[in-house]
Amino acid sequence: MQSELRGSEIPVMTKSPRRPSVATKPGAPVFRFRMRITDGDAIAVGPGKIALLEAIDKTGSITAAAKTLDMSYRRAWLLLDDLNRSMRIPAIDTAQGGVKGGGSVLTDAGREMIVLYRRIEQQAASACRRDIMQVMEMLVR
Amino acid sequence: MQSELRGSEIPVMTKSPRRPSVATKPGAPVFRFRMRITDGDAIAVGPGKIALLEAIDKTGSITAAAKTLDMSYRRAWLLLDDLNRSMRIPAIDTAQGGVKGGGSVLTDAGREMIVLYRRIEQQAASACRRDIMQVMEMLVR
C-alpha cells in the first residue's frame, strides 16, 4: 500500500527507503524534503515517528521495529505514546499479553498517516522539480 | 526580492520569518517543510545556511548576521566557508579591510540560492495543501 507511493516522476536516489530524495546522478548531492508538524516546541509528527510506524507495520512489534531502527525500546515506546496522544484516533493498537505475548498493529488512522506523509513528500518533490534541479546545478559535483 | 516569495496561497502562520508553515488557526499544530541537500554525510545547503545568507543580506556583515541568529562568529564563518566551497560560484563576497573594516555581501549566486530555496518551500506547501490539511485534521487540537 505504501510502496506504490514511493515511486516518483523525478530522478530519485533513495539511500534509505524512508526518505525520498532527488539526485541528478549517483554520488551527486542529494535533495531531501523533511516535514514536521510541531505543536509548541514538541514535534507531533516527523520523519522519526513515520519511520517507526512503517517498521511496526512491517515487523508487527515495537521491539522488532525499534531494533530495525537502531533505537531503544524505551525511546520507541515514548515516541509512539507521544504520537498516539497527538492524534484524535491512536496510530497504534498494542495488544496486551495473548498467545504470542502481545504485539502491535497499526490502526487505520496509523496507516492513513503514513500514506499521507509519504504522498506529501512525493508531491512536493514533483511540484518543485524544476527549482530543485536549478539549485542542484549551482552546486559543485 | 525575497519578501514577495514569502506570501502563500495557503493559510500560513509564520513563527519565524524564515520558515513558511501551515496552520489551520493560531495555536494549532504547525506544518513545516525543511529541505536539505546532502553531499555524503555533509549538509551542503539547509535551513541554517539559508537563514544566514538572508541575515547577511540584511545586515551587511557576518558579525551582525551571526548576532541576529544567536550564533558565534566562528560558527557563521565556518557555515559560509562550507557553503562557498559547495557552490560553483560562491554565495558570499567578503571584502578585506577597507574604510568600514570590510563587510560581506551576497553574490548574485547567493541571492539566487535564497530565492530558489524559499520558492521551493512555498511551492511544496501549495502543491500539498490538501494532504497537509488532511494530516492536520487527524491531530488533536
JSON list of N, CA and C in Angstrom, two decimals, chain B residues 45-105:
[
{"chain": "B", "resi": 45, "resn": "VAL", "atom": "N", "xyz": [23.45, 22.39, 1.62]},
{"chain": "B", "resi": 45, "resn": "VAL", "atom": "CA", "xyz": [22.51, 23.51, 1.75]},
{"chain": "B", "resi": 45, "resn": "VAL", "atom": "C", "xyz": [21.37, 23.07, 2.66]},
{"chain": "B", "resi": 46, "resn": "GLY", "atom": "N", "xyz": [21.03, 23.92, 3.63]},
{"chain": "B", "resi": 46, "resn": "GLY", "atom": "CA", "xyz": [19.93, 23.60, 4.53]},
{"chain": "B", "resi": 46, "resn": "GLY", "atom": "C", "xyz": [19.39, 24.88, 5.14]},
{"chain": "B", "resi": 47, "resn": "PRO", "atom": "N", "xyz": [18.40, 24.77, 5.99]},
{"chain": "B", "resi": 47, "resn": "PRO", "atom": "CA", "xyz": [17.73, 25.96, 6.53]},
{"chain": "B", "resi": 47, "resn": "PRO", "atom": "C", "xyz": [18.67, 26.91, 7.28]},
{"chain": "B", "resi": 48, "resn": "GLY", "atom": "N", "xyz": [19.67, 26.36, 7.96]},
{"chain": "B", "resi": 48, "resn": "GLY", "atom": "CA", "xyz": [20.59, 27.21, 8.72]},
{"chain": "B", "resi": 48, "resn": "GLY", "atom": "C", "xyz": [21.42, 28.11, 7.82]},
{"chain": "B", "resi": 49, "resn": "LYS", "atom": "N", "xyz": [21.94, 27.54, 6.75]},
{"chain": "B", "resi": 49, "resn": "LYS", "atom": "CA", "xyz": [22.77, 28.34, 5.84]},
{"chain": "B", "resi": 49, "resn": "LYS", "atom": "C", "xyz": [21.93, 29.38, 5.10]},
{"chain": "B", "resi": 50, "resn": "ILE", "atom": "N", "xyz": [20.73, 29.02, 4.73]},
{"chain": "B", "resi": 50, "resn": "ILE", "atom": "CA", "xyz": [19.87, 29.98, 4.02]},
{"chain": "B", "resi": 50, "resn": "ILE", "atom": "C", "xyz": [19.51, 31.15, 4.95]},
{"chain": "B", "resi": 51, "resn": "ALA", "atom": "N", "xyz": [19.18, 30.84, 6.18]},
{"chain": "B", "resi": 51, "resn": "ALA", "atom": "CA", "xyz": [18.86, 31.90, 7.15]},
{"chain": "B", "resi": 51, "resn": "ALA", "atom": "C", "xyz": [20.07, 32.82, 7.34]},
{"chain": "B", "resi": 52, "resn": "LEU", "atom": "N", "xyz": [21.25, 32.24, 7.33]},
{"chain": "B", "resi": 52, "resn": "LEU", "atom": "CA", "xyz": [22.47, 33.03, 7.49]},
{"chain": "B", "resi": 52, "resn": "LEU", "atom": "C", "xyz": [22.69, 33.95, 6.29]},
{"chain": "B", "resi": 53, "resn": "LEU", "atom": "N", "xyz": [22.48, 33.43, 5.09]},
{"chain": "B", "resi": 53, "resn": "LEU", "atom": "CA", "xyz": [22.60, 34.28, 3.89]},
{"chain": "B", "resi": 53, "resn": "LEU", "atom": "C", "xyz": [21.62, 35.45, 3.97]},
{"chain": "B", "resi": 54, "resn": "GLU", "atom": "N", "xyz": [20.40, 35.16, 4.38]},
{"chain": "B", "resi": 54, "resn": "GLU", "atom": "CA", "xyz": [19.38, 36.22, 4.48]},
{"chain": "B", "resi": 54, "resn": "GLU", "atom": "C", "xyz": [19.80, 37.28, 5.50]},
{"chain": "B", "resi": 55, "resn": "ALA", "atom": "N", "xyz": [20.36, 36.81, 6.61]},
{"chain": "B", "resi": 55, "resn": "ALA", "atom": "CA", "xyz": [20.78, 37.76, 7.66]},
{"chain": "B", "resi": 55, "resn": "ALA", "atom": "C", "xyz": [21.94, 38.62, 7.18]},
{"chain": "B", "resi": 56, "resn": "ILE", "atom": "N", "xyz": [22.84, 38.05, 6.39]},
{"chain": "B", "resi": 56, "resn": "ILE", "atom": "CA", "xyz": [23.96, 38.83, 5.86]},
{"chain": "B", "resi": 56, "resn": "ILE", "atom": "C", "xyz": [23.45, 39.84, 4.84]},
{"chain": "B", "resi": 57, "resn": "ASP", "atom": "N", "xyz": [22.48, 39.43, 4.05]},
{"chain": "B", "resi": 57, "resn": "ASP", "atom": "CA", "xyz": [21.89, 40.33, 3.06]},
{"chain": "B", "resi": 57, "resn": "ASP", "atom": "C", "xyz": [21.27, 41.54, 3.76]},
{"chain": "B", "resi": 58, "resn": "LYS", "atom": "N", "xyz": [20.70, 41.29, 4.92]},
{"chain": "B", "resi": 58, "resn": "LYS", "atom": "CA", "xyz": [20.02, 42.34, 5.67]},
{"chain": "B", "resi": 58, "resn": "LYS", "atom": "C", "xyz": [21.00, 43.23, 6.42]},
{"chain": "B", "resi": 59, "resn": "THR", "atom": "N", "xyz": [21.99, 42.62, 7.04]},
{"chain": "B", "resi": 59, "resn": "THR", "atom": "CA", "xyz": [22.88, 43.37, 7.94]},
{"chain": "B", "resi": 59, "resn": "THR", "atom": "C", "xyz": [24.17, 43.83, 7.27]},
{"chain": "B", "resi": 60, "resn": "GLY", "atom": "N", "xyz": [24.60, 43.12, 6.22]},
{"chain": "B", "resi": 60, "resn": "GLY", "atom": "CA", "xyz": [25.82, 43.50, 5.53]},
{"chain": "B", "resi": 60, "resn": "GLY", "atom": "C", "xyz": [27.10, 43.02, 6.18]},
{"chain": "B", "resi": 61, "resn": "SER", "atom": "N", "xyz": [26.99, 42.26, 7.26]},
{"chain": "B", "resi": 61, "resn": "SER", "atom": "CA", "xyz": [28.21, 41.71, 7.84]},
{"chain": "B", "resi": 61, "resn": "SER", "atom": "C", "xyz": [27.96, 40.36, 8.51]},
{"chain": "B", "resi": 62, "resn": "ILE", "atom": "N", "xyz": [29.01, 39.57, 8.53]},
{"chain": "B", "resi": 62, "resn": "ILE", "atom": "CA", "xyz": [28.91, 38.25, 9.16]},
{"chain": "B", "resi": 62, "resn": "ILE", "atom": "C", "xyz": [28.70, 38.40, 10.67]},
{"chain": "B", "resi": 63, "resn": "THR", "atom": "N", "xyz": [29.40, 39.35, 11.25]},
{"chain": "B", "resi": 63, "resn": "THR", "atom": "CA", "xyz": [29.29, 39.58, 12.69]},
{"chain": "B", "resi": 63, "resn": "THR", "atom": "C", "xyz": [27.85, 39.90, 13.09]},
{"chain": "B", "resi": 64, "resn": "ALA", "atom": "N", "xyz": [27.25, 40.85, 12.38]},
{"chain": "B", "resi": 64, "resn": "ALA", "atom": "CA", "xyz": [25.88, 41.25, 12.70]},
{"chain": "B", "resi": 64, "resn": "ALA", "atom": "C", "xyz": [24.89, 40.12, 12.41]},
{"chain": "B", "resi": 65, "resn": "ALA", "atom": "N", "xyz": [25.13, 39.40, 11.31]},
{"chain": "B", "resi": 65, "resn": "ALA", "atom": "CA", "xyz": [24.23, 38.30, 10.95]},
{"chain": "B", "resi": 65, "resn": "ALA", "atom": "C", "xyz": [24.29, 37.21, 12.02]},
{"chain": "B", "resi": 66, "resn": "ALA", "atom": "N", "xyz": [25.50, 36.89, 12.47]},
{"chain": "B", "resi": 66, "resn": "ALA", "atom": "CA", "xyz": [25.66, 35.86, 13.49]},
{"chain": "B", "resi": 66, "resn": "ALA", "atom": "C", "xyz": [24.91, 36.25, 14.76]},
{"chain": "B", "resi": 67, "resn": "LYS", "atom": "N", "xyz": [25.03, 37.54, 15.11]},
{"chain": "B", "resi": 67, "resn": "LYS", "atom": "CA", "xyz": [24.35, 38.05, 16.32]},
{"chain": "B", "resi": 67, "resn": "LYS", "atom": "C", "xyz": [22.84, 37.88, 16.18]},
{"chain": "B", "resi": 68, "resn": "THR", "atom": "N", "xyz": [22.32, 38.27, 15.03]},
{"chain": "B", "resi": 68, "resn": "THR", "atom": "CA", "xyz": [20.89, 38.14, 14.75]},
{"chain": "B", "resi": 68, "resn": "THR", "atom": "C", "xyz": [20.39, 36.71, 14.97]},
{"chain": "B", "resi": 69, "resn": "LEU", "atom": "N", "xyz": [21.22, 35.76, 14.55]},
{"chain": "B", "resi": 69, "resn": "LEU", "atom": "CA", "xyz": [20.81, 34.35, 14.61]},
{"chain": "B", "resi": 69, "resn": "LEU", "atom": "C", "xyz": [21.29, 33.67, 15.90]},
{"chain": "B", "resi": 70, "resn": "ASP", "atom": "N", "xyz": [21.84, 34.47, 16.81]},
{"chain": "B", "resi": 70, "resn": "ASP", "atom": "CA", "xyz": [22.30, 33.93, 18.09]},
{"chain": "B", "resi": 70, "resn": "ASP", "atom": "C", "xyz": [23.32, 32.81, 17.87]},
{"chain": "B", "resi": 71, "resn": "MET", "atom": "N", "xyz": [24.29, 33.13, 17.06]},
{"chain": "B", "resi": 71, "resn": "MET", "atom": "CA", "xyz": [25.28, 32.15, 16.60]},
{"chain": "B", "resi": 71, "resn": "MET", "atom": "C", "xyz": [26.66, 32.79, 16.79]},
{"chain": "B", "resi": 72, "resn": "SER", "atom": "N", "xyz": [27.67, 32.00, 17.08]},
{"chain": "B", "resi": 72, "resn": "SER", "atom": "CA", "xyz": [29.01, 32.59, 17.22]},
{"chain": "B", "resi": 72, "resn": "SER", "atom": "C", "xyz": [29.52, 33.02, 15.84]},
{"chain": "B", "resi": 73, "resn": "TYR", "atom": "N", "xyz": [30.42, 33.99, 15.83]},
{"chain": "B", "resi": 73, "resn": "TYR", "atom": "CA", "xyz": [31.02, 34.41, 14.56]},
{"chain": "B", "resi": 73, "resn": "TYR", "atom": "C", "xyz": [31.72, 33.23, 13.91]},
{"chain": "B", "resi": 74, "resn": "ARG", "atom": "N", "xyz": [32.40, 32.47, 14.75]},
{"chain": "B", "resi": 74, "resn": "ARG", "atom": "CA", "xyz": [33.14, 31.31, 14.24]},
{"chain": "B", "resi": 74, "resn": "ARG", "atom": "C", "xyz": [32.23, 30.33, 13.52]},
{"chain": "B", "resi": 75, "resn": "ARG", "atom": "N", "xyz": [31.10, 30.03, 14.14]},
{"chain": "B", "resi": 75, "resn": "ARG", "atom": "CA", "xyz": [30.17, 29.08, 13.52]},
{"chain": "B", "resi": 75, "resn": "ARG", "atom": "C", "xyz": [29.62, 29.62, 12.19]},
{"chain": "B", "resi": 76, "resn": "ALA", "atom": "N", "xyz": [29.27, 30.91, 12.21]},
{"chain": "B", "resi": 76, "resn": "ALA", "atom": "CA", "xyz": [28.76, 31.53, 10.98]},
{"chain": "B", "resi": 76, "resn": "ALA", "atom": "C", "xyz": [29.82, 31.47, 9.88]},
{"chain": "B", "resi": 77, "resn": "TRP", "atom": "N", "xyz": [31.05, 31.79, 10.25]},
{"chain": "B", "resi": 77, "resn": "TRP", "atom": "CA", "xyz": [32.13, 31.80, 9.26]},
{"chain": "B", "resi": 77, "resn": "TRP", "atom": "C", "xyz": [32.33, 30.40, 8.67]},
{"chain": "B", "resi": 78, "resn": "LEU", "atom": "N", "xyz": [32.31, 29.40, 9.53]},
{"chain": "B", "resi": 78, "resn": "LEU", "atom": "CA", "xyz": [32.50, 28.02, 9.07]},
{"chain": "B", "resi": 78, "resn": "LEU", "atom": "C", "xyz": [31.37, 27.57, 8.14]},
{"chain": "B", "resi": 79, "resn": "LEU", "atom": "N", "xyz": [30.14, 27.93, 8.50]},
{"chain": "B", "resi": 79, "resn": "LEU", "atom": "CA", "xyz": [29.00, 27.57, 7.64]},
{"chain": "B", "resi": 79, "resn": "LEU", "atom": "C", "xyz": [29.12, 28.21, 6.26]},
{"chain": "B", "resi": 80, "resn": "LEU", "atom": "N", "xyz": [29.54, 29.49, 6.26]},
{"chain": "B", "resi": 80, "resn": "LEU", "atom": "CA", "xyz": [29.66, 30.20, 4.99]},
{"chain": "B", "resi": 80, "resn": "LEU", "atom": "C", "xyz": [30.81, 29.65, 4.15]},
{"chain": "B", "resi": 81, "resn": "ASP", "atom": "N", "xyz": [31.91, 29.34, 4.82]},
{"chain": "B", "resi": 81, "resn": "ASP", "atom": "CA", "xyz": [33.06, 28.78, 4.10]},
{"chain": "B", "resi": 81, "resn": "ASP", "atom": "C", "xyz": [32.65, 27.46, 3.45]},
{"chain": "B", "resi": 82, "resn": "ASP", "atom": "N", "xyz": [31.92, 26.67, 4.22]},
{"chain": "B", "resi": 82, "resn": "ASP", "atom": "CA", "xyz": [31.43, 25.39, 3.75]},
{"chain": "B", "resi": 82, "resn": "ASP", "atom": "C", "xyz": [30.48, 25.58, 2.56]},
{"chain": "B", "resi": 83, "resn": "LEU", "atom": "N", "xyz": [29.57, 26.53, 2.68]},
{"chain": "B", "resi": 83, "resn": "LEU", "atom": "CA", "xyz": [28.62, 26.79, 1.59]},
{"chain": "B", "resi": 83, "resn": "LEU", "atom": "C", "xyz": [29.34, 27.26, 0.33]},
{"chain": "B", "resi": 84, "resn": "ASN", "atom": "N", "xyz": [30.28, 28.21, 0.52]},
{"chain": "B", "resi": 84, "resn": "ASN", "atom": "CA", "xyz": [31.03, 28.71, -0.63]},
{"chain": "B", "resi": 84, "resn": "ASN", "atom": "C", "xyz": [31.76, 27.60, -1.37]},
{"chain": "B", "resi": 85, "resn": "ARG", "atom": "N", "xyz": [32.30, 26.66, -0.61]},
{"chain": "B", "resi": 85, "resn": "ARG", "atom": "CA", "xyz": [33.01, 25.54, -1.23]},
{"chain": "B", "resi": 85, "resn": "ARG", "atom": "C", "xyz": [32.07, 24.59, -1.96]},
{"chain": "B", "resi": 86, "resn": "SER", "atom": "N", "xyz": [30.82, 24.54, -1.48]},
{"chain": "B", "resi": 86, "resn": "SER", "atom": "CA", "xyz": [29.83, 23.64, -2.11]},
{"chain": "B", "resi": 86, "resn": "SER", "atom": "C", "xyz": [29.32, 24.19, -3.43]},
{"chain": "B", "resi": 87, "resn": "MET", "atom": "N", "xyz": [29.41, 25.51, -3.59]},
{"chain": "B", "resi": 87, "resn": "MET", "atom": "CA", "xyz": [28.81, 26.14, -4.76]},
{"chain": "B", "resi": 87, "resn": "MET", "atom": "C", "xyz": [29.83, 26.40, -5.86]},
{"chain": "B", "resi": 88, "resn": "ARG", "atom": "N", "xyz": [29.37, 26.29, -7.09]},
{"chain": "B", "resi": 88, "resn": "ARG", "atom": "CA", "xyz": [30.23, 26.59, -8.24]},
{"chain": "B", "resi": 88, "resn": "ARG", "atom": "C", "xyz": [30.71, 28.04, -8.16]},
{"chain": "B", "resi": 89, "resn": "ILE", "atom": "N", "xyz": [29.78, 28.94, -7.86]},
{"chain": "B", "resi": 89, "resn": "ILE", "atom": "CA", "xyz": [30.11, 30.36, -7.66]},
{"chain": "B", "resi": 89, "resn": "ILE", "atom": "C", "xyz": [29.79, 30.65, -6.20]},
{"chain": "B", "resi": 90, "resn": "PRO", "atom": "N", "xyz": [30.74, 31.23, -5.44]},
{"chain": "B", "resi": 90, "resn": "PRO", "atom": "CA", "xyz": [30.49, 31.46, -4.01]},
{"chain": "B", "resi": 90, "resn": "PRO", "atom": "C", "xyz": [29.24, 32.30, -3.76]},
{"chain": "B", "resi": 91, "resn": "ALA", "atom": "N", "xyz": [28.62, 32.11, -2.60]},
{"chain": "B", "resi": 91, "resn": "ALA", "atom": "CA", "xyz": [27.39, 32.83, -2.25]},
{"chain": "B", "resi": 91, "resn": "ALA", "atom": "C", "xyz": [27.70, 34.19, -1.64]},
{"chain": "B", "resi": 92, "resn": "ILE", "atom": "N", "xyz": [28.89, 34.30, -1.06]},
{"chain": "B", "resi": 92, "resn": "ILE", "atom": "CA", "xyz": [29.25, 35.50, -0.30]},
{"chain": "B", "resi": 92, "resn": "ILE", "atom": "C", "xyz": [30.57, 36.06, -0.80]},
{"chain": "B", "resi": 93, "resn": "ASP", "atom": "N", "xyz": [30.61, 37.37, -0.87]},
{"chain": "B", "resi": 93, "resn": "ASP", "atom": "CA", "xyz": [31.84, 38.05, -1.23]},
{"chain": "B", "resi": 93, "resn": "ASP", "atom": "C", "xyz": [32.27, 38.86, -0.02]},
{"chain": "B", "resi": 94, "resn": "THR", "atom": "N", "xyz": [33.38, 38.47, 0.58]},
{"chain": "B", "resi": 94, "resn": "THR", "atom": "CA", "xyz": [33.82, 39.15, 1.79]},
{"chain": "B", "resi": 94, "resn": "THR", "atom": "C", "xyz": [34.97, 40.09, 1.48]},
{"chain": "B", "resi": 95, "resn": "ALA", "atom": "N", "xyz": [34.72, 41.38, 1.72]},
{"chain": "B", "resi": 95, "resn": "ALA", "atom": "CA", "xyz": [35.75, 42.39, 1.48]},
{"chain": "B", "resi": 95, "resn": "ALA", "atom": "C", "xyz": [36.73, 42.38, 2.65]},
{"chain": "B", "resi": 96, "resn": "GLN", "atom": "N", "xyz": [37.99, 42.46, 2.34]},
{"chain": "B", "resi": 96, "resn": "GLN", "atom": "CA", "xyz": [39.03, 42.50, 3.38]},
{"chain": "B", "resi": 96, "resn": "GLN", "atom": "C", "xyz": [39.33, 43.96, 3.68]},
{"chain": "B", "resi": 97, "resn": "GLY", "atom": "N", "xyz": [39.32, 44.35, 4.93]},
{"chain": "B", "resi": 97, "resn": "GLY", "atom": "CA", "xyz": [39.70, 45.71, 5.33]},
{"chain": "B", "resi": 97, "resn": "GLY", "atom": "C", "xyz": [38.79, 46.76, 4.73]},
{"chain": "B", "resi": 98, "resn": "GLY", "atom": "N", "xyz": [39.36, 47.86, 4.25]},
{"chain": "B", "resi": 98, "resn": "GLY", "atom": "CA", "xyz": [38.57, 48.93, 3.66]},
{"chain": "B", "resi": 98, "resn": "GLY", "atom": "C", "xyz": [38.16, 49.94, 4.72]},
{"chain": "B", "resi": 99, "resn": "VAL", "atom": "N", "xyz": [37.48, 50.98, 4.29]},
{"chain": "B", "resi": 99, "resn": "VAL", "atom": "CA", "xyz": [37.13, 52.10, 5.18]},
{"chain": "B", "resi": 99, "resn": "VAL", "atom": "C", "xyz": [36.28, 51.63, 6.37]},
{"chain": "B", "resi": 100, "resn": "LYS", "atom": "N", "xyz": [35.28, 50.80, 6.08]},
{"chain": "B", "resi": 100, "resn": "LYS", "atom": "CA", "xyz": [34.39, 50.34, 7.15]},
{"chain": "B", "resi": 100, "resn": "LYS", "atom": "C", "xyz": [34.87, 49.03, 7.77]},
{"chain": "B", "resi": 101, "resn": "GLY", "atom": "N", "xyz": [36.13, 48.69, 7.51]},
{"chain": "B", "resi": 101, "resn": "GLY", "atom": "CA", "xyz": [36.66, 47.45, 8.08]},
{"chain": "B", "resi": 101, "resn": "GLY", "atom": "C", "xyz": [36.10, 46.22, 7.42]},
{"chain": "B", "resi": 102, "resn": "GLY", "atom": "N", "xyz": [35.82, 46.32, 6.14]},
{"chain": "B", "resi": 102, "resn": "GLY", "atom": "CA", "xyz": [35.30, 45.18, 5.39]},
{"chain": "B", "resi": 102, "resn": "GLY", "atom": "C", "xyz": [33.80, 45.07, 5.54]},
{"chain": "B", "resi": 103, "resn": "GLY", "atom": "N", "xyz": [33.31, 43.91, 5.21]},
{"chain": "B", "resi": 103, "resn": "GLY", "atom": "CA", "xyz": [31.86, 43.69, 5.20]},
{"chain": "B", "resi": 103, "resn": "GLY", "atom": "C", "xyz": [31.62, 42.56, 4.24]},
{"chain": "B", "resi": 104, "resn": "SER", "atom": "N", "xyz": [30.41, 42.00, 4.28]},
{"chain": "B", "resi": 104, "resn": "SER", "atom": "CA", "xyz": [30.13, 40.87, 3.41]},
{"chain": "B", "resi": 104, "resn": "SER", "atom": "C", "xyz": [28.86, 41.11, 2.63]},
{"chain": "B", "resi": 105, "resn": "VAL", "atom": "N", "xyz": [28.93, 40.83, 1.35]},
{"chain": "B", "resi": 105, "resn": "VAL", "atom": "CA", "xyz": [27.73, 40.96, 0.52]},
{"chain": "B", "resi": 105, "resn": "VAL", "atom": "C", "xyz": [27.46, 39.67, -0.22]}
]
